[in-house]
């Protein structure tokens, strides 16, 4: 008999957090989130709860936990898009359609009681969280920023009645076989023409102090119409700055300023910590923390994080300077490639920028949608 219970007790919270660790035990491609960060979703002061509400469910079959799911009503997103949507996230299940149906039904019932009319996902509280269901690339290591899932998840979701809403693609970027200085020439010409320059900083702390608030402002402008995005709150900004302090290296960031020191474009990359987080199962014990710090200092892969350009500069080739900077990262010692993470299939401008590299599209993710019955 399948029983789905709302997560309320400390034990149920622990079961919710530990279930994917058990389901993907020994899977060579799964990279868990940091356990300490995931625990925060159950705190009453969780950073996203000032603009959202959430519910969590565990599923049991004959007393054994076999699945989990969370439902999120992102009020800021619904207000911005004039929708009545509930997002599903953190969906994990054994390969059993009845279990999946029971989990989705619970979220739908909760959402309907809240006045929602559509369910969509996998989407988190914001597009800074893990999103999208992996539908291609099951033999590829997940990045730390994104979620891995088994191939049968798509069948469970579609059989319940979901259909595709949009896809993201992911690529590996390599240096081209033959170097071409065209990108650098375009970049230099553009900077001179519009009287722009690269911003500088003494260290990571100085960089964050100088530019963090400014590029969050750009994100709010440039990502406003991006699928799944929501405006940054002060709490979200603080959380991101704390994360930047841990893994941002000045070698992997670029900021472009105008003559008034206004940030007009930026790009942020991160050293991949996927393998070290995988080894410690997301739990930063002293040994686990040392592994992560070592991988930050000795990366073999760089993850592309965020790129933002003010609208008035978007069509002037300014982003070519950021792409030129990213290409230099591939020349660092021991760097094999850059992982792009998620790029919306409709984002043709950034996809065209990737043509400056030798690329391999190795993953695809999907967001699904369904009307609530």
mmCIF file of C-alpha atoms in Angstrom:
data_model
loop_
_atom_site.group_PDB
_atom_site.id
_atom_site.type_symbol
_atom_site.label_atom_id
_atom_site.label_comp_id
_atom_site.label_asym_id
_atom_site.label_seq_id
_atom_site.Cartn_x
_atom_site.Cartn_y
_atom_site.Cartn_z
ATOM 1 C CA UNK A 1 0.000 0.000 0.000
ATOM 2 C CA UNK A 2 1.294 3.465 -0.970
ATOM 3 C CA UNK A 3 1.088 6.195 1.659
ATOM 4 C CA UNK A 4 2.114 9.815 1.028
ATOM 5 C CA UNK A 5 2.703 11.921 4.121
ATOM 6 C CA UNK A 6 3.472 15.602 4.467
ATOM 7 C CA UNK A 7 6.914 16.134 5.964
ATOM 8 C CA UNK A 8 6.559 17.548 9.460
ATOM 9 C CA UNK A 9 8.747 15.761 12.003
ATOM 10 C CA UNK A 10 12.542 15.962 12.224
ATOM 11 C CA UNK A 11 12.744 12.303 11.215
ATOM 12 C CA UNK A 12 10.590 12.907 8.141
ATOM 13 C CA UNK A 13 12.799 15.868 7.202
ATOM 14 C CA UNK A 14 15.884 13.682 7.531
ATOM 15 C CA UNK A 15 14.246 10.970 5.417
ATOM 16 C CA UNK A 16 13.379 13.574 2.751
ATOM 17 C CA UNK A 17 16.978 14.802 2.590
ATOM 18 C CA UNK A 18 18.564 11.346 2.662
ATOM 19 C CA UNK A 19 16.319 9.609 0.123
ATOM 20 C CA UNK A 20 18.201 10.711 -3.034
ATOM 21 C CA UNK A 21 21.509 9.824 -1.390
ATOM 22 C CA UNK A 22 20.230 6.271 -0.988
ATOM 23 C CA UNK A 23 18.500 6.114 -4.374
ATOM 24 C CA UNK A 24 21.675 7.182 -6.193
ATOM 25 C CA UNK A 25 24.189 5.416 -3.970
ATOM 26 C CA UNK A 26 27.221 4.382 -6.037
ATOM 27 C CA UNK A 27 25.805 6.090 -9.149
ATOM 28 C CA UNK A 28 28.889 7.497 -10.941
ATOM 29 C CA UNK A 29 27.065 10.541 -12.405
ATOM 30 C CA UNK A 30 24.974 11.845 -9.484
ATOM 31 C CA UNK A 31 26.327 14.880 -7.586
ATOM 32 C CA UNK A 32 24.327 15.782 -4.459
ATOM 33 C CA UNK A 33 23.756 19.332 -3.222
ATOM 34 C CA UNK A 34 25.540 20.352 -0.063
ATOM 35 C CA UNK A 35 23.633 18.679 2.754
ATOM 36 C CA UNK A 36 23.918 21.689 5.054
ATOM 37 C CA UNK A 37 22.386 23.959 2.424
ATOM 38 C CA UNK A 38 19.519 21.547 1.737
ATOM 39 C CA UNK A 39 18.632 21.380 5.442
ATOM 40 C CA UNK A 40 17.819 25.089 5.320
ATOM 41 C CA UNK A 41 14.656 24.471 3.240
ATOM 42 C CA UNK A 42 12.895 23.421 6.453
ATOM 43 C CA UNK A 43 13.819 26.544 8.399
ATOM 44 C CA UNK A 44 11.082 29.089 9.010
ATOM 45 C CA UNK A 45 13.479 31.875 8.016
ATOM 46 C CA UNK A 46 14.563 30.183 4.784
ATOM 47 C CA UNK A 47 15.626 32.889 2.347
ATOM 48 C CA UNK A 48 12.914 32.198 -0.254
ATOM 49 C CA UNK A 49 9.930 32.081 2.089
ATOM 50 C CA UNK A 50 9.432 35.835 2.004
ATOM 51 C CA UNK A 51 8.114 35.430 -1.567
ATOM 52 C CA UNK A 52 7.051 31.765 -1.654
ATOM 53 C CA UNK A 53 5.371 28.953 0.218
ATOM 54 C CA UNK A 54 6.285 25.302 0.006
ATOM 55 C CA UNK A 55 5.153 21.843 0.997
ATOM 56 C CA UNK A 56 7.110 18.574 1.189
ATOM 57 C CA UNK A 57 5.930 14.972 0.916
ATOM 58 C CA UNK A 58 7.434 11.532 1.457
ATOM 59 C CA UNK A 59 5.978 8.401 -0.153
ATOM 60 C CA UNK A 60 6.051 4.978 1.510
ATOM 61 C CA UNK A 61 5.318 1.522 0.077
ATOM 62 C CA UNK A 62 4.619 -1.114 2.701
ATOM 63 C CA UNK A 63 6.361 1.100 5.238
ATOM 64 C CA UNK A 64 9.518 1.699 3.176
ATOM 65 C CA UNK A 65 10.277 5.154 1.776
ATOM 66 C CA UNK A 66 10.125 5.055 -2.026
ATOM 67 C CA UNK A 67 9.755 8.672 -3.166
ATOM 68 C CA UNK A 68 9.620 12.346 -2.327
ATOM 69 C CA UNK A 69 8.464 15.644 -3.846
ATOM 70 C CA UNK A 70 8.097 19.317 -2.998
ATOM 71 C CA UNK A 71 5.541 21.826 -4.219
ATOM 72 C CA UNK A 72 6.342 25.544 -4.414
ATOM 73 C CA UNK A 73 4.033 28.484 -5.008
ATOM 74 C CA UNK A 74 6.388 31.230 -6.156
ATOM 75 C CA UNK A 75 4.224 34.303 -5.556
ATOM 76 C CA UNK A 76 6.744 36.735 -7.081
ATOM 77 C CA UNK A 77 6.881 34.699 -10.280
ATOM 78 C CA UNK A 78 3.109 34.301 -10.478
ATOM 79 C CA UNK A 79 2.632 38.031 -9.978
ATOM 80 C CA UNK A 80 5.237 38.875 -12.623
ATOM 81 C CA UNK A 81 3.800 36.459 -15.190
ATOM 82 C CA UNK A 82 0.130 36.839 -14.130
ATOM 83 C CA UNK A 83 -0.193 33.081 -13.592
ATOM 84 C CA UNK A 84 -1.504 30.658 -10.988
ATOM 85 C CA UNK A 85 1.229 28.077 -11.068
ATOM 86 C CA UNK A 86 2.682 25.627 -8.603
ATOM 87 C CA UNK A 87 6.187 24.344 -9.193
ATOM 88 C CA UNK A 88 7.242 20.812 -8.406
ATOM 89 C CA UNK A 89 10.831 20.189 -7.373
ATOM 90 C CA UNK A 90 12.981 17.631 -5.556
ATOM 91 C CA UNK A 91 11.001 14.842 -7.216
ATOM 92 C CA UNK A 92 12.670 11.476 -6.708
ATOM 93 C CA UNK A 93 11.050 8.070 -6.980
ATOM 94 C CA UNK A 94 11.685 4.429 -7.553
ATOM 95 C CA UNK A 95 10.563 3.179 -10.972
ATOM 96 C CA UNK A 96 6.911 2.791 -9.998
ATOM 97 C CA UNK A 97 4.133 4.728 -11.733
ATOM 98 C CA UNK A 98 1.736 4.441 -8.797
ATOM 99 C CA UNK A 99 4.280 6.025 -6.480
ATOM 100 C CA UNK A 100 4.870 8.892 -8.905
ATOM 101 C CA UNK A 101 1.130 9.403 -9.423
ATOM 102 C CA UNK A 102 0.539 9.528 -5.680
ATOM 103 C CA UNK A 103 3.241 12.163 -5.198
ATOM 104 C CA UNK A 104 2.048 14.409 -8.034
ATOM 105 C CA UNK A 105 -1.564 14.052 -6.891
ATOM 106 C CA UNK A 106 -0.654 15.334 -3.440
ATOM 107 C CA UNK A 107 1.036 18.428 -4.858
ATOM 108 C CA UNK A 108 -1.909 19.052 -7.207
ATOM 109 C CA UNK A 109 -4.420 18.763 -4.379
ATOM 110 C CA UNK A 110 -2.436 21.178 -2.205
ATOM 111 C CA UNK A 111 -2.053 23.616 -5.105
ATOM 112 C CA UNK A 112 -5.753 23.460 -6.007
ATOM 113 C CA UNK A 113 -6.676 24.300 -2.431
ATOM 114 C CA UNK A 114 -4.401 27.338 -2.778
ATOM 115 C CA UNK A 115 -6.186 28.479 -5.953
ATOM 116 C CA UNK A 116 -3.563 27.342 -8.472
ATOM 117 C CA UNK A 117 -4.534 25.992 -11.903
ATOM 118 C CA UNK A 118 -1.246 24.715 -13.417
ATOM 119 C CA UNK A 119 1.670 22.563 -12.275
ATOM 120 C CA UNK A 120 5.103 22.969 -13.830
ATOM 121 C CA UNK A 121 8.595 21.684 -13.245
ATOM 122 C CA UNK A 122 11.050 20.568 -12.147
ATOM 123 C CA UNK A 123 11.653 24.163 -11.031
ATOM 124 C CA UNK A 124 12.996 25.427 -7.730
ATOM 125 C CA UNK A 125 12.292 28.600 -5.800
ATOM 126 C CA UNK A 126 14.291 30.535 -8.422
ATOM 127 C CA UNK A 127 16.414 29.819 -11.474
ATOM 128 C CA UNK A 128 19.439 29.835 -9.147
ATOM 129 C CA UNK A 129 18.278 26.458 -7.856
ATOM 130 C CA UNK A 130 18.539 23.143 -9.665
ATOM 131 C CA UNK A 131 15.948 22.930 -12.411
ATOM 132 C CA UNK A 132 14.918 20.840 -15.375
ATOM 133 C CA UNK A 133 14.650 17.085 -15.826
ATOM 134 C CA UNK A 134 17.614 15.411 -17.479
ATOM 135 C CA UNK A 135 16.365 13.729 -20.670
ATOM 136 C CA UNK A 136 19.686 13.326 -22.514
ATOM 137 C CA UNK A 137 23.171 12.744 -21.121
ATOM 138 C CA UNK A 138 22.613 10.044 -18.519
ATOM 139 C CA UNK A 139 26.226 8.886 -18.937
ATOM 140 C CA UNK A 140 27.642 12.329 -18.090
ATOM 141 C CA UNK A 141 28.783 13.563 -14.688
ATOM 142 C CA UNK A 142 26.391 16.154 -13.343
ATOM 143 C CA UNK A 143 27.740 19.565 -12.444
ATOM 144 C CA UNK A 144 27.457 20.711 -8.846
ATOM 145 C CA UNK A 145 24.894 23.324 -9.915
ATOM 146 C CA UNK A 146 22.477 20.886 -11.566
ATOM 147 C CA UNK A 147 20.570 17.721 -10.741
ATOM 148 C CA UNK A 148 21.031 14.217 -12.100
ATOM 149 C CA UNK A 149 18.099 11.824 -12.487
ATOM 150 C CA UNK A 150 17.456 8.343 -13.844
ATOM 151 C CA UNK A 151 16.103 7.976 -17.383
ATOM 152 C CA UNK A 152 12.778 6.495 -16.224
ATOM 153 C CA UNK A 153 11.755 9.788 -14.585
ATOM 154 C CA UNK A 154 10.605 11.180 -17.936
ATOM 155 C CA UNK A 155 8.259 8.232 -18.435
ATOM 156 C CA UNK A 156 6.827 8.627 -14.917
ATOM 157 C CA UNK A 157 6.201 12.342 -15.493
ATOM 158 C CA UNK A 158 4.726 12.068 -18.990
ATOM 159 C CA UNK A 159 2.503 9.121 -18.086
ATOM 160 C CA UNK A 160 0.958 11.256 -15.364
ATOM 161 C CA UNK A 161 -0.059 13.771 -18.030
ATOM 162 C CA UNK A 162 2.763 16.317 -18.263
ATOM 163 C CA UNK A 163 3.946 17.663 -21.623
ATOM 164 C CA UNK A 164 7.040 19.619 -22.622
ATOM 165 C CA UNK A 165 7.078 23.339 -21.936
ATOM 166 C CA UNK A 166 10.710 24.202 -22.710
ATOM 167 C CA UNK A 167 14.184 22.641 -22.900
ATOM 168 C CA UNK A 168 17.648 23.669 -21.836
ATOM 169 C CA UNK A 169 20.821 22.375 -23.473
ATOM 170 C CA UNK A 170 24.250 21.959 -21.929
ATOM 171 C CA UNK A 171 27.606 21.991 -23.679
ATOM 172 C CA UNK A 172 31.263 21.332 -23.107
ATOM 173 C CA UNK A 173 33.414 24.139 -24.510
ATOM 174 C CA UNK A 174 36.939 23.387 -25.764
ATOM 175 C CA UNK A 175 39.555 25.550 -27.395
ATOM 176 C CA UNK A 176 39.146 25.465 -31.183
ATOM 177 C CA UNK A 177 41.600 23.312 -33.128
ATOM 178 C CA UNK A 178 43.011 26.452 -34.719
ATOM 179 C CA UNK A 179 43.313 29.612 -32.688
ATOM 180 C CA UNK A 180 41.544 32.649 -34.124
ATOM 181 C CA UNK A 181 42.189 36.111 -32.729
ATOM 182 C CA UNK A 182 38.992 37.442 -34.339
ATOM 183 C CA UNK A 183 37.106 37.416 -31.030
ATOM 184 C CA UNK A 184 39.844 39.392 -29.279
ATOM 185 C CA UNK A 185 39.991 41.905 -32.134
ATOM 186 C CA UNK A 186 36.215 42.418 -31.992
ATOM 187 C CA UNK A 187 36.406 42.789 -28.230
ATOM 188 C CA UNK A 188 39.219 45.337 -28.309
ATOM 189 C CA UNK A 189 37.478 47.358 -31.019
ATOM 190 C CA UNK A 190 34.181 47.363 -29.156
ATOM 191 C CA UNK A 191 35.772 48.446 -25.848
ATOM 192 C CA UNK A 192 37.544 51.338 -27.541
ATOM 193 C CA UNK A 193 34.486 52.422 -29.526
ATOM 194 C CA UNK A 194 32.197 52.673 -26.512
ATOM 195 C CA UNK A 195 34.854 53.845 -24.046
ATOM 196 C CA UNK A 196 34.591 50.741 -21.899
ATOM 197 C CA UNK A 197 37.174 48.971 -19.768
ATOM 198 C CA UNK A 198 37.606 45.933 -17.573
ATOM 199 C CA UNK A 199 37.058 46.436 -13.856
ATOM 200 C CA UNK A 200 39.830 45.508 -11.458
ATOM 201 C CA UNK A 201 40.029 44.348 -7.845
ATOM 202 C CA UNK A 202 42.760 43.515 -5.347
ATOM 203 C CA UNK A 203 41.192 40.227 -4.282
ATOM 204 C CA UNK A 204 37.877 38.368 -4.125
ATOM 205 C CA UNK A 205 36.666 40.357 -1.117
ATOM 206 C CA UNK A 206 37.442 43.630 -2.889
ATOM 207 C CA UNK A 207 35.741 42.400 -6.074
ATOM 208 C CA UNK A 208 32.549 41.511 -4.214
ATOM 209 C CA UNK A 209 32.555 44.830 -2.332
ATOM 210 C CA UNK A 210 32.980 46.810 -5.559
ATOM 211 C CA UNK A 211 30.724 44.960 -7.963
ATOM 212 C CA UNK A 212 28.338 42.472 -6.309
ATOM 213 C CA UNK A 213 25.355 44.790 -5.890
ATOM 214 C CA UNK A 214 25.874 46.220 -9.366
ATOM 215 C CA UNK A 215 25.786 42.898 -11.165
ATOM 216 C CA UNK A 216 22.767 41.771 -9.166
ATOM 217 C CA UNK A 217 21.053 44.871 -10.540
ATOM 218 C CA UNK A 218 22.011 43.772 -14.061
ATOM 219 C CA UNK A 219 20.691 40.263 -13.415
ATOM 220 C CA UNK A 220 17.322 41.665 -12.364
ATOM 221 C CA UNK A 221 17.169 43.624 -15.629
ATOM 222 C CA UNK A 222 18.582 41.103 -18.103
ATOM 223 C CA UNK A 223 17.039 37.975 -16.593
ATOM 224 C CA UNK A 224 13.619 39.541 -16.048
ATOM 225 C CA UNK A 225 12.018 37.644 -18.920
ATOM 226 C CA UNK A 226 14.094 34.477 -18.575
ATOM 227 C CA UNK A 227 12.016 31.367 -17.912
ATOM 228 C CA UNK A 228 11.677 30.609 -14.202
ATOM 229 C CA UNK A 229 13.506 33.718 -12.987
ATOM 230 C CA UNK A 230 12.384 35.886 -10.075
ATOM 231 C CA UNK A 231 13.672 39.257 -8.787
ATOM 232 C CA UNK A 232 16.537 39.135 -6.307
ATOM 233 C CA UNK A 233 15.546 39.879 -2.741
ATOM 234 C CA UNK A 234 18.073 41.203 -0.182
ATOM 235 C CA UNK A 235 18.184 37.717 1.333
ATOM 236 C CA UNK A 236 18.936 36.096 -2.026
ATOM 237 C CA UNK A 237 21.720 38.602 -2.670
ATOM 238 C CA UNK A 238 23.278 37.895 0.724
ATOM 239 C CA UNK A 239 23.117 34.141 0.113
ATOM 240 C CA UNK A 240 24.767 34.449 -3.295
ATOM 241 C CA UNK A 241 27.535 36.686 -1.937
ATOM 242 C CA UNK A 242 28.289 34.095 0.739
ATOM 243 C CA UNK A 243 28.557 31.448 -1.977
ATOM 244 C CA UNK A 244 30.787 33.698 -4.095
ATOM 245 C CA UNK A 245 33.145 34.180 -1.162
ATOM 246 C CA UNK A 246 33.731 30.436 -1.076
ATOM 247 C CA UNK A 247 34.441 29.638 -4.718
ATOM 248 C CA UNK A 248 34.938 32.821 -6.791
ATOM 249 C CA UNK A 249 38.476 33.300 -8.108
ATOM 250 C CA UNK A 250 39.432 36.586 -9.762
ATOM 251 C CA UNK A 251 40.870 34.591 -12.680
ATOM 252 C CA UNK A 252 37.344 33.359 -13.461
ATOM 253 C CA UNK A 253 35.396 36.632 -13.428
ATOM 254 C CA UNK A 254 35.166 39.650 -15.685
ATOM 255 C CA UNK A 255 33.414 42.987 -15.229
ATOM 256 C CA UNK A 256 33.139 45.677 -17.907
ATOM 257 C CA UNK A 257 32.642 49.295 -16.848
ATOM 258 C CA UNK A 258 31.677 52.464 -18.701
ATOM 259 C CA UNK A 259 33.379 55.848 -18.257
ATOM 260 C CA UNK A 260 31.243 56.459 -15.143
ATOM 261 C CA UNK A 261 32.311 53.164 -13.514
ATOM 262 C CA UNK A 262 28.883 51.662 -14.144
ATOM 263 C CA UNK A 263 28.904 47.905 -14.643
ATOM 264 C CA UNK A 264 27.490 47.228 -18.107
ATOM 265 C CA UNK A 265 28.468 43.570 -18.515
ATOM 266 C CA UNK A 266 29.822 40.755 -16.366
ATOM 267 C CA UNK A 267 30.645 37.071 -16.485
ATOM 268 C CA UNK A 268 31.266 34.698 -13.587
ATOM 269 C CA UNK A 269 32.646 31.173 -13.770
ATOM 270 C CA UNK A 270 33.372 28.709 -10.976
ATOM 271 C CA UNK A 271 35.902 25.921 -10.565
ATOM 272 C CA UNK A 272 34.018 22.635 -10.756
ATOM 273 C CA UNK A 273 33.650 20.966 -7.353
ATOM 274 C CA UNK A 274 31.454 18.117 -8.615
ATOM 275 C CA UNK A 275 33.894 15.285 -7.944
ATOM 276 C CA UNK A 276 34.811 16.351 -4.419
ATOM 277 C CA UNK A 277 31.169 16.907 -3.429
ATOM 278 C CA UNK A 278 30.320 13.520 -4.934
ATOM 279 C CA UNK A 279 33.002 11.807 -2.845
ATOM 280 C CA UNK A 280 31.793 13.337 0.417
ATOM 281 C CA UNK A 281 28.101 12.824 -0.490
ATOM 282 C CA UNK A 282 27.463 16.520 -0.004
ATOM 283 C CA UNK A 283 28.446 16.441 3.668
ATOM 284 C CA UNK A 284 31.255 18.854 4.529
ATOM 285 C CA UNK A 285 33.052 16.883 7.180
ATOM 286 C CA UNK A 286 36.607 18.132 7.794
ATOM 287 C CA UNK A 287 37.892 15.694 5.170
ATOM 288 C CA UNK A 288 35.056 16.587 2.799
ATOM 289 C CA UNK A 289 35.757 20.300 3.183
ATOM 290 C CA UNK A 290 39.463 19.755 2.441
ATOM 291 C CA UNK A 291 38.565 17.855 -0.734
ATOM 292 C CA UNK A 292 36.327 20.693 -1.907
ATOM 293 C CA UNK A 293 38.969 23.332 -1.141
ATOM 294 C CA UNK A 294 41.609 21.311 -2.994
ATOM 295 C CA UNK A 295 39.373 21.024 -6.068
ATOM 296 C CA UNK A 296 38.668 24.765 -5.956
ATOM 297 C CA UNK A 297 42.413 25.429 -6.075
ATOM 298 C CA UNK A 298 43.204 22.675 -8.625
ATOM 299 C CA UNK A 299 40.251 22.474 -11.030
ATOM 300 C CA UNK A 300 40.255 20.478 -14.259
ATOM 301 C CA UNK A 301 36.832 21.774 -15.325
ATOM 302 C CA UNK A 302 35.315 25.254 -15.062
ATOM 303 C CA UNK A 303 31.559 25.759 -14.733
ATOM 304 C CA UNK A 304 29.994 28.715 -16.513
ATOM 305 C CA UNK A 305 27.898 30.568 -13.969
ATOM 306 C CA UNK A 306 26.248 33.847 -14.936
ATOM 307 C CA UNK A 307 26.570 36.294 -17.830
ATOM 308 C CA UNK A 308 24.702 39.601 -17.840
ATOM 309 C CA UNK A 309 24.639 42.567 -20.231
ATOM 310 C CA UNK A 310 22.637 45.763 -19.899
ATOM 311 C CA UNK A 311 19.984 45.959 -22.659
ATOM 312 C CA UNK A 312 21.479 49.073 -24.267
ATOM 313 C CA UNK A 313 24.749 47.181 -24.805
ATOM 314 C CA UNK A 314 23.319 43.787 -25.681
ATOM 315 C CA UNK A 315 23.360 44.407 -29.453
ATOM 316 C CA UNK A 316 26.720 46.177 -29.499
ATOM 317 C CA UNK A 317 28.962 43.140 -29.177
ATOM 318 C CA UNK A 318 29.888 43.805 -25.548
ATOM 319 C CA UNK A 319 29.391 40.175 -24.583
ATOM 320 C CA UNK A 320 32.193 39.248 -26.999
ATOM 321 C CA UNK A 321 34.639 40.589 -24.408
ATOM 322 C CA UNK A 322 33.245 38.251 -21.779
ATOM 323 C CA UNK A 323 33.410 35.295 -24.169
ATOM 324 C CA UNK A 324 36.996 36.295 -25.030
ATOM 325 C CA UNK A 325 37.848 36.241 -21.319
ATOM 326 C CA UNK A 326 36.208 32.837 -20.915
ATOM 327 C CA UNK A 327 38.276 31.467 -23.788
ATOM 328 C CA UNK A 328 41.452 32.434 -21.899
ATOM 329 C CA UNK A 329 40.377 30.207 -19.013
ATOM 330 C CA UNK A 330 40.739 27.179 -21.264
ATOM 331 C CA UNK A 331 44.466 27.912 -21.439
ATOM 332 C CA UNK A 332 44.929 27.603 -17.673
ATOM 333 C CA UNK A 333 47.059 24.626 -16.569
ATOM 334 C CA UNK A 334 45.122 21.329 -16.322
ATOM 335 C CA UNK A 335 41.797 22.811 -17.546
ATOM 336 C CA UNK A 336 40.142 20.353 -19.922
ATOM 337 C CA UNK A 337 36.898 22.170 -20.746
ATOM 338 C CA UNK A 338 34.188 24.555 -19.592
ATOM 339 C CA UNK A 339 30.695 23.318 -18.716
ATOM 340 C CA UNK A 340 28.012 25.771 -19.808
ATOM 341 C CA UNK A 341 25.316 24.461 -17.457
ATOM 342 C CA UNK A 342 21.775 25.303 -18.634
ATOM 343 C CA UNK A 343 21.101 27.388 -21.734
ATOM 344 C CA UNK A 344 17.500 27.847 -22.828
ATOM 345 C CA UNK A 345 16.948 26.413 -26.293
ATOM 346 C CA UNK A 346 15.428 29.787 -27.261
ATOM 347 C CA UNK A 347 18.502 31.783 -26.190
ATOM 348 C CA UNK A 348 19.975 31.991 -29.678
ATOM 349 C CA UNK A 349 22.297 34.917 -28.906
ATOM 350 C CA UNK A 350 24.318 33.025 -26.290
ATOM 351 C CA UNK A 351 24.202 29.795 -28.314
ATOM 352 C CA UNK A 352 25.753 31.712 -31.224
ATOM 353 C CA UNK A 353 28.484 32.971 -28.892
ATOM 354 C CA UNK A 354 29.439 29.363 -28.112
ATOM 355 C CA UNK A 355 30.362 28.939 -31.787
ATOM 356 C CA UNK A 356 33.659 30.604 -30.937
ATOM 357 C CA UNK A 357 34.637 27.323 -29.266
ATOM 358 C CA UNK A 358 34.787 23.692 -30.235
ATOM 359 C CA UNK A 359 31.603 22.426 -28.583
ATOM 360 C CA UNK A 360 29.927 19.181 -27.637
ATOM 361 C CA UNK A 361 26.254 19.287 -26.681
ATOM 362 C CA UNK A 362 26.106 16.481 -24.148
ATOM 363 C CA UNK A 363 22.989 17.086 -22.050
ATOM 364 C CA UNK A 364 19.409 18.252 -22.414
ATOM 365 C CA UNK A 365 16.903 19.110 -19.691
ATOM 366 C CA UNK A 366 13.199 19.763 -19.829
ATOM 367 C CA UNK A 367 10.528 21.597 -17.890
ATOM 368 C CA UNK A 368 7.056 20.049 -18.065
ATOM 369 C CA UNK A 369 3.609 21.548 -17.646
ATOM 370 C CA UNK A 370 0.138 20.212 -16.881
ATOM 371 C CA UNK A 371 -3.235 21.762 -16.101
ATOM 372 C CA UNK A 372 -4.483 20.838 -12.664
ATOM 373 C CA UNK A 373 -7.558 18.598 -12.879
#
